[in-house]
CSV table of C-alpha atoms in Angstrom, one decimal:
chain,number,residue,atom,x,y,z
A,1,MET,CA,134.5,104.6,97.2
A,2,ILE,CA,132.5,102.0,94.9
A,3,ASP,CA,135.0,100.0,94.6
A,4,VAL,CA,135.1,100.0,98.7
A,5,PHE,CA,131.5,100.0,99.6
A,6,ALA,CA,130.8,96.6,97.2
A,7,GLU,CA,133.2,95.2,99.9
A,8,VAL,CA,131.1,96.5,103.0
A,9,TYR,CA,128.1,95.4,101.0
A,10,ARG,CA,129.9,91.6,100.5
A,11,GLN,CA,130.3,91.5,104.3
A,12,ARG,CA,127.1,93.2,105.1
A,13,ASN,CA,124.1,93.3,102.9
A,14,ASP,CA,121.9,95.7,105.2
A,15,ALA,CA,124.6,98.5,103.9
A,16,VAL,CA,123.5,101.3,102.1
A,17,LEU,CA,125.6,104.3,100.9
A,18,VAL,CA,123.9,107.5,100.3
A,19,LEU,CA,125.9,109.7,97.9
A,20,VAL,CA,125.2,114.2,98.3
A,21,GLY,CA,126.0,116.4,95.8
A,22,ASN,CA,127.4,115.8,92.5
A,23,GLY,CA,130.3,116.4,90.1
A,24,GLU,CA,131.9,116.2,87.1
A,25,LEU,CA,132.2,112.3,87.9
A,26,PHE,CA,128.5,111.7,88.2
A,27,ASP,CA,128.0,110.0,85.3
A,28,GLU,CA,130.9,107.6,85.4
A,29,VAL,CA,130.3,106.6,89.5
A,30,LYS,CA,126.6,105.8,88.6
A,31,ALA,CA,127.2,103.7,85.3
A,32,LYS,CA,129.8,102.1,87.7
A,33,VAL,CA,127.4,101.3,90.5
A,34,HIS,CA,125.4,99.9,88.2
A,35,ARG,CA,128.0,97.4,86.4
A,36,LEU,CA,128.9,96.4,90.1
A,37,GLY,CA,125.3,95.6,91.2
A,38,LEU,CA,124.7,97.8,93.3
A,39,ASP,CA,121.8,99.6,92.7
A,40,ASN,CA,119.3,98.9,95.0
A,41,ALA,CA,122.1,99.4,98.1
A,42,VAL,CA,123.6,103.4,96.3
A,43,VAL,CA,121.3,106.2,97.1
A,44,PHE,CA,122.5,109.6,95.0
A,45,LEU,CA,120.2,112.5,96.7
A,46,GLY,CA,121.8,115.2,94.3
A,47,VAL,CA,122.2,118.4,96.0
A,48,ARG,CA,120.7,119.2,99.8
A,49,GLY,CA,120.0,122.1,101.5
A,50,ASP,CA,119.2,119.6,104.7
A,51,VAL,CA,123.2,118.3,105.2
A,52,ASP,CA,123.5,119.2,108.5
A,53,ARG,CA,119.9,116.4,109.0
A,54,LEU,CA,121.0,113.9,107.0
A,55,TYR,CA,124.2,113.2,108.8
A,56,GLN,CA,121.9,112.6,112.0
A,57,ALA,CA,120.4,109.9,110.0
A,58,MET,CA,123.7,108.0,109.2
A,59,ASP,CA,126.2,105.5,111.0
A,60,VAL,CA,128.7,106.7,109.3
A,61,PHE,CA,130.8,108.5,107.8
A,62,VAL,CA,133.7,108.7,104.5
A,63,LEU,CA,135.5,110.7,102.8
A,64,PRO,CA,138.6,108.9,100.3
A,65,SER,CA,140.2,111.9,99.0
A,66,ARG,CA,142.5,112.3,97.0
A,67,TYR,CA,143.0,116.2,98.1
A,68,GLU,CA,142.1,118.2,101.6
A,69,GLY,CA,143.1,121.9,102.4
A,70,LEU,CA,141.2,120.5,105.9
A,71,GLY,CA,138.0,118.9,104.6
A,72,ILE,CA,135.0,120.5,105.8
A,73,VAL,CA,132.2,118.2,105.4
A,74,ASN,CA,134.8,116.5,107.9
A,75,ILE,CA,134.1,118.7,110.1
A,76,GLU,CA,130.3,119.3,110.2
A,77,ALA,CA,130.7,115.0,110.7
A,78,GLN,CA,132.3,115.1,113.1
A,79,THR,CA,130.3,117.8,114.7
A,80,ALA,CA,127.4,115.5,114.5
A,81,GLY,CA,129.2,113.0,116.5
A,82,LEU,CA,129.6,110.9,113.5
A,83,PRO,CA,132.5,108.3,113.3
A,84,CYS,CA,134.2,108.9,110.2
A,85,VAL,CA,136.5,106.8,108.3
A,86,VAL,CA,139.0,109.3,106.0
A,87,SER,CA,142.1,109.5,103.7
A,88,ASP,CA,145.3,110.2,105.5
A,89,VAL,CA,145.7,113.7,102.5
A,90,VAL,CA,143.0,115.2,105.2
A,91,PRO,CA,145.1,117.2,107.5
A,92,LEU,CA,145.1,116.3,111.1
A,93,GLU,CA,144.0,119.5,112.3
A,94,ALA,CA,140.9,118.3,111.0
A,95,LYS,CA,140.8,115.7,114.3
A,96,MET,CA,138.3,116.5,116.8
A,97,THR,CA,137.2,113.1,118.5
A,98,ASP,CA,138.9,109.6,118.4
A,99,GLN,CA,135.8,108.4,116.7
A,100,ILE,CA,138.8,108.5,113.2
A,101,ILE,CA,140.6,106.9,111.1
A,102,PHE,CA,143.2,108.4,108.5
A,103,LEU,CA,143.8,105.9,106.2
A,104,PRO,CA,146.0,105.7,103.2
A,105,LEU,CA,144.2,105.7,99.5
A,106,TYR,CA,146.7,103.1,98.5
A,107,LYS,CA,145.3,100.5,101.4
A,108,ASN,CA,143.3,98.0,99.5
A,109,ALA,CA,139.3,98.2,100.1
A,110,ASP,CA,139.2,95.5,102.1
A,111,LYS,CA,141.1,97.7,105.8
A,112,TRP,CA,138.7,100.6,104.7
A,113,ALA,CA,135.4,98.2,104.6
A,114,GLU,CA,137.0,96.8,108.4
A,115,TRP,CA,136.7,100.1,109.3
A,116,ILE,CA,133.3,101.2,108.7
A,117,CYS,CA,132.0,98.1,109.8
A,118,LYS,CA,133.1,98.5,113.0
A,119,TYR,CA,132.1,102.2,113.4
A,120,GLY,CA,129.1,101.5,111.7
A,121,ILE,CA,128.2,99.5,114.8
A,122,SER,CA,129.2,102.4,117.3
A,123,ASP,CA,126.6,103.0,120.2
A,124,VAL,CA,124.4,105.7,118.7
A,125,ARG,CA,124.3,107.0,122.1
A,126,SER,CA,127.4,108.6,122.5
A,127,ARG,CA,127.4,110.7,119.7
A,128,GLY,CA,127.7,114.1,120.4
A,129,ARG,CA,129.5,113.7,123.7
A,130,GLU,CA,133.2,113.7,122.9
A,131,TRP,CA,134.2,116.7,120.3
A,132,ARG,CA,134.2,120.1,122.6
A,133,GLU,CA,136.5,122.3,120.0
A,134,THR,CA,135.3,125.7,119.4
A,135,ARG,CA,138.2,126.2,117.0
A,136,PHE,CA,136.0,125.2,114.0
A,137,ASP,CA,132.5,127.8,115.1
A,138,ILE,CA,132.2,130.1,112.5
A,139,ALA,CA,131.5,132.7,114.5
A,140,SER,CA,135.1,132.4,116.5
A,141,GLU,CA,136.3,132.4,113.5
A,142,GLY,CA,134.8,135.4,111.4
A,143,LYS,CA,136.2,137.6,114.3
A,144,ASN,CA,139.5,136.2,113.7
A,145,LEU,CA,139.0,137.4,110.4
A,146,GLN,CA,137.3,140.7,110.5
A,147,TYR,CA,141.1,141.6,112.5
A,148,PHE,CA,142.4,141.1,108.1
A,149,MET,CA,139.4,143.0,106.7
A,150,ARG,CA,139.0,145.6,109.2
A,151,ASN,CA,143.2,146.5,108.9
A,152,GLY,CA,143.2,149.8,111.4
A,153,ARG,CA,140.3,151.1,109.4
A,154,SER,CA,136.8,153.4,111.4
A,155,SER,CA,134.1,151.3,112.2
A,156,MET,CA,132.2,153.6,111.2
A,157,LYS,CA,133.4,153.5,107.5
A,158,LYS,CA,131.0,150.1,106.0
A,159,ILE,CA,134.3,147.6,104.3
A,160,LYS,CA,133.4,146.9,100.5
A,161,VAL,CA,135.3,143.0,100.1
A,162,LEU,CA,135.6,141.5,97.0
A,163,HIS,CA,135.4,137.8,96.8
A,164,LEU,CA,136.8,135.7,93.8
A,165,GLU,CA,135.7,133.5,93.0
A,166,LEU,CA,132.9,130.9,93.3
A,167,SER,CA,132.2,127.9,91.4
A,168,GLU,CA,129.4,126.5,90.2
A,169,ASN,CA,130.1,123.6,93.0
A,170,THR,CA,129.5,123.5,96.2
A,171,GLY,CA,133.1,123.2,97.5
A,172,SER,CA,134.6,124.2,100.6
A,173,ILE,CA,135.0,128.1,99.1
A,174,GLU,CA,132.1,128.4,98.4
A,175,VAL,CA,130.7,126.9,101.8
A,176,PHE,CA,133.2,128.9,103.4
A,177,LEU,CA,131.8,132.0,102.3
A,178,TYR,CA,128.1,131.7,102.8
A,179,ASN,CA,128.8,130.5,106.2
A,180,LEU,CA,130.9,133.4,106.8
A,181,TYR,CA,128.6,135.8,105.4
A,182,SER,CA,125.6,134.2,107.3
A,183,HIS,CA,127.2,135.2,110.9
A,184,ILE,CA,129.0,138.3,110.1
A,185,ASP,CA,128.4,141.7,110.6
A,186,ARG,CA,126.5,142.8,107.3
A,187,ASP,CA,126.3,146.4,108.5
A,188,GLN,CA,129.4,146.2,108.8
A,189,PHE,CA,130.8,144.5,105.9
A,190,GLN,CA,130.0,144.6,102.0
A,191,PHE,CA,130.4,141.2,100.4
A,192,ASP,CA,130.4,141.2,96.5
A,193,PHE,CA,131.7,137.9,94.8
A,194,ILE,CA,133.6,136.9,91.2
A,195,THR,CA,132.4,134.6,89.2
A,196,GLN,CA,132.5,132.6,85.9
A,197,SER,CA,129.6,130.4,85.9
A,198,ASP,CA,126.3,131.5,84.9
A,199,ALA,CA,125.1,129.6,87.8
A,200,PRO,CA,127.4,129.8,90.8
A,201,ALA,CA,126.7,127.8,94.1
A,202,LYS,CA,124.4,128.6,96.4
A,203,GLU,CA,124.0,132.5,94.1
A,204,ASN,CA,120.5,132.8,95.4
A,205,GLU,CA,121.8,132.4,99.5
A,206,PHE,CA,124.3,134.6,98.5
A,207,LYS,CA,122.3,137.3,97.0
A,208,ASP,CA,119.3,136.6,100.3
A,209,LEU,CA,121.6,137.8,102.5
A,210,GLY,CA,122.9,141.3,100.4
A,211,GLY,CA,125.6,140.1,98.5
A,212,HIS,CA,126.4,141.2,94.4
A,213,ILE,CA,127.0,137.9,91.8
A,214,ILE,CA,129.9,139.9,89.3
A,215,LYS,CA,130.3,137.5,86.5
A,216,ILE,CA,132.7,137.6,84.2
A,217,SER,CA,134.1,136.2,81.2
A,218,SER,CA,136.2,132.8,81.4
A,219,TYR,CA,139.8,132.7,82.7
A,220,LYS,CA,139.9,130.8,79.1
A,221,HIS,CA,139.9,134.2,77.2
A,222,PRO,CA,142.1,135.8,79.3
A,223,VAL,CA,142.0,139.2,77.9
A,224,ARG,CA,138.7,139.6,77.7
A,225,TYR,CA,139.2,138.2,82.0
A,226,TYR,CA,142.3,140.1,82.7
A,227,ARG,CA,140.0,143.3,81.8
A,228,GLU,CA,136.6,142.6,83.1
A,229,LEU,CA,138.3,141.8,86.0
A,230,LYS,CA,140.6,144.8,86.4
A,231,THR,CA,137.4,146.9,86.1
A,232,VAL,CA,135.4,145.2,88.7
A,233,MET,CA,138.3,145.5,90.9
A,234,GLU,CA,138.1,149.3,90.3
A,235,ARG,CA,135.3,150.1,92.0
A,236,GLY,CA,136.7,151.2,94.9
A,237,TYR,CA,137.0,147.9,96.8
A,238,ASP,CA,138.6,148.3,100.7
A,239,ILE,CA,139.4,144.6,100.6
A,240,ILE,CA,140.2,141.7,97.9
A,241,HIS,CA,140.3,137.8,99.1
A,242,ILE,CA,141.3,135.9,96.9
A,243,HIS,CA,141.1,132.4,97.6
A,244,LYS,CA,142.7,129.6,95.6
A,245,ASN,CA,143.4,125.9,95.9
A,246,SER,CA,146.7,126.4,94.4
A,247,ALA,CA,148.3,129.7,92.0
A,248,ALA,CA,148.1,128.0,88.6
A,249,ASN,CA,146.1,131.3,88.0
A,250,ILE,CA,147.8,134.0,89.0
A,251,LEU,CA,145.8,137.1,86.9
A,252,PRO,CA,143.5,137.7,90.0
A,253,VAL,CA,146.8,138.7,91.7
A,254,VAL,CA,148.4,140.8,89.0
A,255,ILE,CA,145.0,142.5,88.8
A,256,ALA,CA,145.2,144.0,92.2
A,257,ASN,CA,148.7,144.1,92.4
A,258,ILE,CA,148.2,146.8,89.5
A,259,VAL,CA,144.7,148.6,90.2
A,260,GLY,CA,146.6,148.6,94.2
A,261,ASN,CA,144.2,150.8,95.7
A,262,ALA,CA,143.0,147.8,98.2
A,263,THR,CA,144.1,145.3,100.7
A,264,ALA,CA,145.1,142.3,99.4
A,265,ILE,CA,144.5,138.7,100.8
A,266,SER,CA,144.9,135.7,99.7
A,267,HIS,CA,143.3,132.3,101.4
A,268,SER,CA,144.5,128.7,100.2
A,269,HIS,CA,141.4,126.4,100.8
A,270,ASN,CA,143.0,123.2,99.3
A,271,THR,CA,146.1,120.8,99.0
A,272,SER,CA,146.6,120.5,95.0
A,273,PRO,CA,145.2,121.9,91.8
A,274,THR,CA,142.0,121.3,91.4
A,275,SER,CA,142.1,120.7,88.0
A,276,GLY,CA,144.5,121.2,85.1
A,277,GLY,CA,147.0,118.2,86.3
A,278,ARG,CA,150.9,118.2,85.2
A,279,ILE,CA,150.0,121.7,83.5
A,280,SER,CA,148.5,123.3,87.1
A,281,LEU,CA,150.8,122.0,89.1
A,282,LEU,CA,153.8,123.0,87.3
A,283,LEU,CA,152.0,126.8,87.0
A,284,HIS,CA,151.4,126.9,90.2
A,285,LYS,CA,155.2,125.5,91.4
A,286,VAL,CA,156.0,128.8,88.9
A,287,ASN,CA,153.6,131.5,90.2
A,288,ARG,CA,153.0,130.8,94.1
A,289,GLY,CA,156.4,133.1,94.8
A,290,TYR,CA,155.0,135.7,93.4
A,291,LEU,CA,151.6,135.6,95.2
A,292,TYR,CA,153.4,135.5,98.2
A,293,LYS,CA,155.6,138.4,97.7
A,294,ALA,CA,152.9,140.5,95.9
A,295,ILE,CA,150.0,140.2,98.9
A,296,LYS,CA,150.0,141.6,102.1
A,297,TYR,CA,148.4,138.7,104.5
A,298,HIS,CA,148.2,135.3,103.8
A,299,LEU,CA,145.7,133.2,105.6
A,300,ALA,CA,145.1,129.2,105.0
A,301,CYS,CA,142.7,126.8,106.5
A,302,SER,CA,145.2,124.5,107.7
A,303,GLN,CA,148.8,124.3,107.8
A,304,GLU,CA,149.3,121.7,105.0
A,305,ALA,CA,147.2,123.5,103.3
A,306,GLY,CA,149.3,127.3,104.3
A,307,LYS,CA,152.6,124.7,103.3
A,308,TRP,CA,151.3,123.9,100.2
A,309,MET,CA,150.8,127.4,98.7
A,310,TYR,CA,153.2,129.7,100.4
A,311,GLY,CA,156.3,127.2,100.9
A,312,SER,CA,156.7,125.3,104.1
A,313,ASN,CA,159.4,128.3,105.5
A,314,LYS,CA,156.8,131.0,104.7
A,315,GLU,CA,154.7,132.8,107.1
A,316,PHE,CA,150.9,132.8,106.9
A,317,HIS,CA,148.4,133.0,109.4
A,318,VAL,CA,146.1,129.5,109.6
A,319,ILE,CA,141.8,130.8,109.3
A,320,PRO,CA,140.2,126.7,110.0
A,321,ASN,CA,136.8,126.4,107.1
A,322,GLY,CA,134.1,127.5,110.1
A,323,ILE,CA,130.7,126.1,110.2
A,324,ASP,CA,127.8,126.6,112.6
A,325,THR,CA,128.2,124.3,115.1
A,326,LYS,CA,125.3,124.1,117.2
A,327,ARG,CA,123.3,123.7,113.6
A,328,PHE,CA,125.3,120.1,112.9
A,329,ALA,CA,125.2,119.6,116.9
A,330,PHE,CA,123.8,115.6,117.3
A,331,ASN,CA,120.0,115.7,118.1
A,332,GLN,CA,118.8,112.4,118.4
A,333,GLN,CA,115.0,113.6,117.8
A,334,THR,CA,116.1,114.8,114.3
A,335,ARG,CA,117.6,111.4,113.9
A,336,ASN,CA,114.1,109.4,114.6
A,337,LEU,CA,113.1,111.6,112.1
A,338,TYR,CA,114.9,111.4,109.1
A,339,ARG,CA,115.5,108.0,109.7
A,340,ARG,CA,112.0,106.9,109.8
A,341,GLU,CA,111.8,109.5,106.8
A,342,LEU,CA,114.5,106.9,105.1
A,343,TYR,CA,112.9,104.1,105.3
A,344,SER,CA,110.0,105.4,104.1
A,345,ALA,CA,111.5,105.7,101.5
A,346,GLY,CA,113.7,102.6,101.3
A,347,ILE,CA,117.1,103.7,101.7
A,348,CYS,CA,117.3,103.0,105.6
A,349,ARG,CA,117.0,99.3,106.6
């Protein structure tokens, strides 16, 4: 991303790169920005709670991912009417408008910069007119998921669902679960969340919605992890919903199968392990056959994510990562307000 922006800046010295969020490479990225002399052109906003409004102020969205199950931020950006330049690992299912280009990561920075500069001068007045998608709306997707969670149970009984698991980073799993719990009928469903983190993403937001955060030991201590997770699963849940980027850590599936008192759902959110390198990849390939046999319902955020998790010849249901489309829809007044604020802060030029 920084190499690409360096080329954009060479062509357009009024360009500004706005980076939102954090991650394990934050310090490394910041050092590279300084090394390339881009300190005055790159802004690190950190974790924000107003991303939906920040989209309105931007001119183009760039997602040079190495792997994506669907790319929920790409869905948000398109809903906000932003032209998007994304890597070709983002599934084509994520295309909502004609204002999106999928580029291979091996393409040099010049090609990426060419499209970013081209899209960066798009007529803002046309934003928000193209997309008419409903398949990414969380209200619709929530109804589809309720089918799996209700599973013939009486509508008089509140369904207890245990979700595995939250990390400290606000990724696609955490965003999807928050969107879902915000829009589902919480009189009908109780969500609890497993985490290995002392500070899981959106902890306070989940608690405000009535969710319970259950902290257990790290799987790096497998005996303690096994015992504590098994104890939680034995609390009488109706559903155990296991969200996975890969099948590398198979213990939650093994434990759910042993306890056996709940309907198990697996849900693929990616097309590659997010950590662990070759070892995680090997474990994924070894474990995914067991995962498929041990779980009753198999979900995925896209066709590619499903094939990655279960195999290309297996059956699964696609539940796209939904968002609150009304919240992200383009709004000219919000754009004007945020542009003024960013100008005042020296971010826009």
